[in-house]
Coordinates of N, CA and C in Angstrom, one line a residue:
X1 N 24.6 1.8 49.0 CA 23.6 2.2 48.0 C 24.4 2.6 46.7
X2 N 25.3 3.6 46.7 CA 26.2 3.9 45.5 C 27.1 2.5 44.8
X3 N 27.2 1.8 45.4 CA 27.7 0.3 45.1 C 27.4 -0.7 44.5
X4 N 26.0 -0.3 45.0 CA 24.5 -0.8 43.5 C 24.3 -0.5 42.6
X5 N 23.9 1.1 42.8 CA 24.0 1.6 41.6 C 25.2 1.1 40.7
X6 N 26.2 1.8 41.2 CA 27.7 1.5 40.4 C 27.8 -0.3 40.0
X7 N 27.2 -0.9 40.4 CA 27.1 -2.3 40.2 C 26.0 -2.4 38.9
X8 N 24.7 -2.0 38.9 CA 23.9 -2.1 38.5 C 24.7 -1.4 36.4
X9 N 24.7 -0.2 36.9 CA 25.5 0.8 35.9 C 26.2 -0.2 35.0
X10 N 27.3 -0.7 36.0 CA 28.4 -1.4 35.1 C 27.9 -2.8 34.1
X11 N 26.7 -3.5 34.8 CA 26.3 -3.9 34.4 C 25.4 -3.7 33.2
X12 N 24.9 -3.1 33.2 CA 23.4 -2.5 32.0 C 24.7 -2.0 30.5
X13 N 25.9 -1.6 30.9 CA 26.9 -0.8 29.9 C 27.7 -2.3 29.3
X14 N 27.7 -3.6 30.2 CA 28.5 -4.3 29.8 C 27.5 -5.3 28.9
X15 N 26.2 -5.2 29.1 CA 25.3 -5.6 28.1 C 25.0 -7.3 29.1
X16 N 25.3 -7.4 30.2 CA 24.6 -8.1 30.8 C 23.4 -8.3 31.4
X17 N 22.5 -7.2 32.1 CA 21.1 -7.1 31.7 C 20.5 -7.2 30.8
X18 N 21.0 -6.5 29.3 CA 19.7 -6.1 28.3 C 19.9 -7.7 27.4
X19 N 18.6 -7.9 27.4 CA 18.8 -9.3 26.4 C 19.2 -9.1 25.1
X20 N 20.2 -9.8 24.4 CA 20.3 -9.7 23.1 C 19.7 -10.0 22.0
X21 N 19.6 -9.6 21.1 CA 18.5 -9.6 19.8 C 18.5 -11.3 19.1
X22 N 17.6 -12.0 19.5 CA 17.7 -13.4 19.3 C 17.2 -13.5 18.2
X23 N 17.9 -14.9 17.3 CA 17.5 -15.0 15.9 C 16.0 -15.3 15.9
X24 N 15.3 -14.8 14.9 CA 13.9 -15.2 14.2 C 13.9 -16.5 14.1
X25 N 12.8 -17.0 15.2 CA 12.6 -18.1 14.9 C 11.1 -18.5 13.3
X26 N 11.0 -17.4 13.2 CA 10.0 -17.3 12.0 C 10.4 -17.4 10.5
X27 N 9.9 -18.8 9.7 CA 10.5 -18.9 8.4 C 10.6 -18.0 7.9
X28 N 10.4 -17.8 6.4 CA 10.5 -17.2 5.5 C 9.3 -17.1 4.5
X29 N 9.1 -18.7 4.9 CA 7.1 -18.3 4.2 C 6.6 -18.3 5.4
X30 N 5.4 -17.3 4.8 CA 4.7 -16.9 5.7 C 3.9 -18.0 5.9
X31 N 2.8 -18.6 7.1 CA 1.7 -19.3 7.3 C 0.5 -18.7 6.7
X32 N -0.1 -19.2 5.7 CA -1.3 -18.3 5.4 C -2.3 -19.1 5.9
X33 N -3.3 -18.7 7.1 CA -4.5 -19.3 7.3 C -5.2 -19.7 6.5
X34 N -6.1 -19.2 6.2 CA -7.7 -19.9 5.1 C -7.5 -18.9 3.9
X35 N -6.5 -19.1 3.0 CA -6.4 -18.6 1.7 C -6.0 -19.9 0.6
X36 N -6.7 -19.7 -0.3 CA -6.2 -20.5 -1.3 C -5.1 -20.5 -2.3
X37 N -4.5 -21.5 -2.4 CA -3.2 -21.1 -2.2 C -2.6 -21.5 -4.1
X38 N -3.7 -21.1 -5.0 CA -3.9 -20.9 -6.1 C -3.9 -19.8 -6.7
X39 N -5.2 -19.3 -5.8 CA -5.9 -17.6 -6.3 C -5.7 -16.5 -5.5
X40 N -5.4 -17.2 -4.4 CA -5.2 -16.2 -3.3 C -6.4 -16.0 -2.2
X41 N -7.3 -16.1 -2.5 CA -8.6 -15.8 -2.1 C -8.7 -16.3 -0.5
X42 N -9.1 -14.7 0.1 CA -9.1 -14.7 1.3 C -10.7 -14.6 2.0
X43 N -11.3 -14.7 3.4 CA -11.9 -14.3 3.8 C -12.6 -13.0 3.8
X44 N -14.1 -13.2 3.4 CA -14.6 -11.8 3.8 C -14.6 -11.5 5.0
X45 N -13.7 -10.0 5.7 CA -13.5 -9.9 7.1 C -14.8 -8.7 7.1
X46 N -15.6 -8.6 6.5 CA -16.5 -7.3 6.2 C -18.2 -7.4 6.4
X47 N -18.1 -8.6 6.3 CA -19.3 -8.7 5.8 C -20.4 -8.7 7.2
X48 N -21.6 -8.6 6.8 CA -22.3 -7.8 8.3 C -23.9 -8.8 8.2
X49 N -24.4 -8.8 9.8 CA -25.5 -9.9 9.9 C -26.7 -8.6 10.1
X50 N -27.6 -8.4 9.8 CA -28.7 -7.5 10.1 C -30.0 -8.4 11.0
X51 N -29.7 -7.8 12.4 CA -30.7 -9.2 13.3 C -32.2 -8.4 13.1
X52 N -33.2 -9.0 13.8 CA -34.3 -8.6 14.0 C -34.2 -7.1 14.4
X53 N -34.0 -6.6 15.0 CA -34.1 -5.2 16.0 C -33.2 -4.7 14.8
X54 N -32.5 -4.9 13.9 CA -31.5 -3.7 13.1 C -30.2 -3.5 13.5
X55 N -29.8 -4.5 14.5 CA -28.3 -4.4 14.8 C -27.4 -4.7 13.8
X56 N -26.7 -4.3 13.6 CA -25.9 -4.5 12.5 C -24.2 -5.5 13.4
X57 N -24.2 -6.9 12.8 CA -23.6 -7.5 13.9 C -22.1 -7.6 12.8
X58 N -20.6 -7.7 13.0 CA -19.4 -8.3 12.0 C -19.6 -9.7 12.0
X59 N -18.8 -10.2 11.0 CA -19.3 -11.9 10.6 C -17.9 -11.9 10.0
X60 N -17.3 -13.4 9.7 CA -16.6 -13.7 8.7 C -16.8 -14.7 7.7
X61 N -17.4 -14.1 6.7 CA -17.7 -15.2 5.3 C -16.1 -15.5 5.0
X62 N -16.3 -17.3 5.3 CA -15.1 -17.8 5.2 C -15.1 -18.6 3.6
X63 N -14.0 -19.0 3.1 CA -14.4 -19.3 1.8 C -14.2 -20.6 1.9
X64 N -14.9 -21.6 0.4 CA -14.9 -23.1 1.1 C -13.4 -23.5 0.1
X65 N -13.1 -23.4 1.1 CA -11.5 -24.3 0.6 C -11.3 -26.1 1.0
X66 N -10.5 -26.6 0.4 CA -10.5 -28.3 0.3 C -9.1 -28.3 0.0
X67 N -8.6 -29.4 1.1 CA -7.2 -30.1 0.3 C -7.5 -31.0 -0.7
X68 N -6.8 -30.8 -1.7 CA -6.8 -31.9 -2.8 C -5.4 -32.0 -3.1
X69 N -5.4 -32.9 -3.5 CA -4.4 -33.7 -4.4 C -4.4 -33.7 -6.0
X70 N -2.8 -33.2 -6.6 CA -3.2 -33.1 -8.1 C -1.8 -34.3 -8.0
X71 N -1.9 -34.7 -9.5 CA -0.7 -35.1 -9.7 C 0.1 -34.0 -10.8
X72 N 1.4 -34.1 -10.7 CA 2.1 -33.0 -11.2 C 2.7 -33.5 -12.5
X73 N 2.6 -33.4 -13.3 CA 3.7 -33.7 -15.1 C 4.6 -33.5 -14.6
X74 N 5.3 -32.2 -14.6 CA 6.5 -31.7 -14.7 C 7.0 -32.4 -13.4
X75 N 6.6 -32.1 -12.3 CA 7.3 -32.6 -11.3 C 7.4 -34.3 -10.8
X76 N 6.8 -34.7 -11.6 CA 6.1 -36.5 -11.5 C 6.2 -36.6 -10.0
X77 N 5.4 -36.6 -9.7 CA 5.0 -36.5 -8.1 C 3.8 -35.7 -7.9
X78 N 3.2 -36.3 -6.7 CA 1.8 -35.9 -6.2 C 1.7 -34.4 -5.5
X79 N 1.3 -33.8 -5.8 CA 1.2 -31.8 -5.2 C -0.4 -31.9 -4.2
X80 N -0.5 -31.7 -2.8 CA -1.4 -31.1 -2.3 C -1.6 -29.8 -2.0
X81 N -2.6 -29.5 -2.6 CA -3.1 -27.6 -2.0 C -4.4 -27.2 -1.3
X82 N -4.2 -26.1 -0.6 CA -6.0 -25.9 -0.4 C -6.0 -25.4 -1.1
X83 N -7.3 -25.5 -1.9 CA -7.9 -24.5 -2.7 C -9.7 -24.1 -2.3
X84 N -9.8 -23.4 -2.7 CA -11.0 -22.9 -2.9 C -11.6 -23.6 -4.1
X85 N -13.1 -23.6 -4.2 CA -13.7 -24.4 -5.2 C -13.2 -23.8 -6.4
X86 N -13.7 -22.5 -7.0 CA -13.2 -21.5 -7.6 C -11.8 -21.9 -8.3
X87 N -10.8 -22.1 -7.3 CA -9.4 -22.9 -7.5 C -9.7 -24.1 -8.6
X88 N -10.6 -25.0 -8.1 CA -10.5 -26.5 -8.6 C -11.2 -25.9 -9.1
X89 N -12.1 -24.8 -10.1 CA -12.8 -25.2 -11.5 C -11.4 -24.3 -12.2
X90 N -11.0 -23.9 -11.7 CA -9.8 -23.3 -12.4 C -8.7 -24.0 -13.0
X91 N -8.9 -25.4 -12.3 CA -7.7 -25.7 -12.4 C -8.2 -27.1 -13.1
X92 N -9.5 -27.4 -13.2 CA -10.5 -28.0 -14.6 C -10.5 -27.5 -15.8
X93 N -10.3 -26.0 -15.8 CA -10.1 -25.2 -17.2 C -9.5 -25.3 -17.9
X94 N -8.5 -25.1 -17.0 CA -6.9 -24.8 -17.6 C -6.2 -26.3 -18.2
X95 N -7.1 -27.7 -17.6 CA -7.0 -28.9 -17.8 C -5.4 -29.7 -17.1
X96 N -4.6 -28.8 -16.3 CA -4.0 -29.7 -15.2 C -3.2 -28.6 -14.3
X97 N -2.9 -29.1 -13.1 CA -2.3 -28.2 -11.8 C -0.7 -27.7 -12.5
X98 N -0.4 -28.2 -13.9 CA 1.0 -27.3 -14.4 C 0.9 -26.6 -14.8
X99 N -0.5 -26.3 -15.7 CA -1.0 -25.1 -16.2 C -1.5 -24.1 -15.7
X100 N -2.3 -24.6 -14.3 CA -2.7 -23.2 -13.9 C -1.7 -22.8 -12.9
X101 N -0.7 -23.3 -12.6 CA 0.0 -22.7 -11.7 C 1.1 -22.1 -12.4
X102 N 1.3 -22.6 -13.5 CA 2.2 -21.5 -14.7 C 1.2 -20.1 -14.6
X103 N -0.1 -20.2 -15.1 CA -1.0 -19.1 -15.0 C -1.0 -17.9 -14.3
X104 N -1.1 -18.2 -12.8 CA -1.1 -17.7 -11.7 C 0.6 -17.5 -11.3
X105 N 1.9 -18.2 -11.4 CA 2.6 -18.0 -10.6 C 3.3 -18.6 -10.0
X106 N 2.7 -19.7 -9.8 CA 2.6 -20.6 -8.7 C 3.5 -21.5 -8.7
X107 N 4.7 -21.7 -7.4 CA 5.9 -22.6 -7.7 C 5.5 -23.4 -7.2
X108 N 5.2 -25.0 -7.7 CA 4.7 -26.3 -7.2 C 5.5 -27.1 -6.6
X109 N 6.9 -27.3 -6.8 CA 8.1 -27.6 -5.9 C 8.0 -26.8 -4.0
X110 N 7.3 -26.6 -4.3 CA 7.4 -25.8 -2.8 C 6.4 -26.4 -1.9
X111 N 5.6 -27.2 -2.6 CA 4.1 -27.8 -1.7 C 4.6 -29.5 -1.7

């Protein structure tokens, strides 16, 4: 029994049991689910259904996002994003995807 222990001991001190700290397999960008990837615009996680009886139930008002396709000036090449509608009249305003994404921020080489 002390042979185990003493077995076990030497073991746990020589770092053979404890697993070692493995690299992140997780990029650097994050995955953003249903946000647009323009304005940012996320999901209402809040919003509430009022049923017959007065229950008050949680909901998620999801927002209507669309891949599209812009073509890029600066980058001469095709850019797809989701956006939100909101996005695409924004990005009708501003009159092309270099402009609004100067606006906002937005590095287009990345998509």
């Amino acid at each position: 029994m002390r042979v185990l222990i003493l077995l076990c001991l030497l073991a746990s001190v020589s770092g053979f049991f404890i697993p070692q700290s493995l690299p992140s397999t997780s990029s650097t960008a994050l995955s953003a689910g249903r946000v647009c990837q323009l304005l940012g615009k996320r999901p209402n996680r809040k919003a509430r259904v009022v049923t017959f009886s007065h229950k008050r139930i949680h909901k998620v008002q999801d927002i209507n996002l669309h891949k599209k396709t812009f073509q890029s000036d600066k980058l001469k090449r095709k850019v797809t994003l989701r956006l939100s509608t909101k996005g695409m009249k924004t990005v009708e305003k501003y009159g092309s995807i270099d402009a609004a994404a100067a606006k906002f921020g937005l590095d287009l080489s990345k998509f």
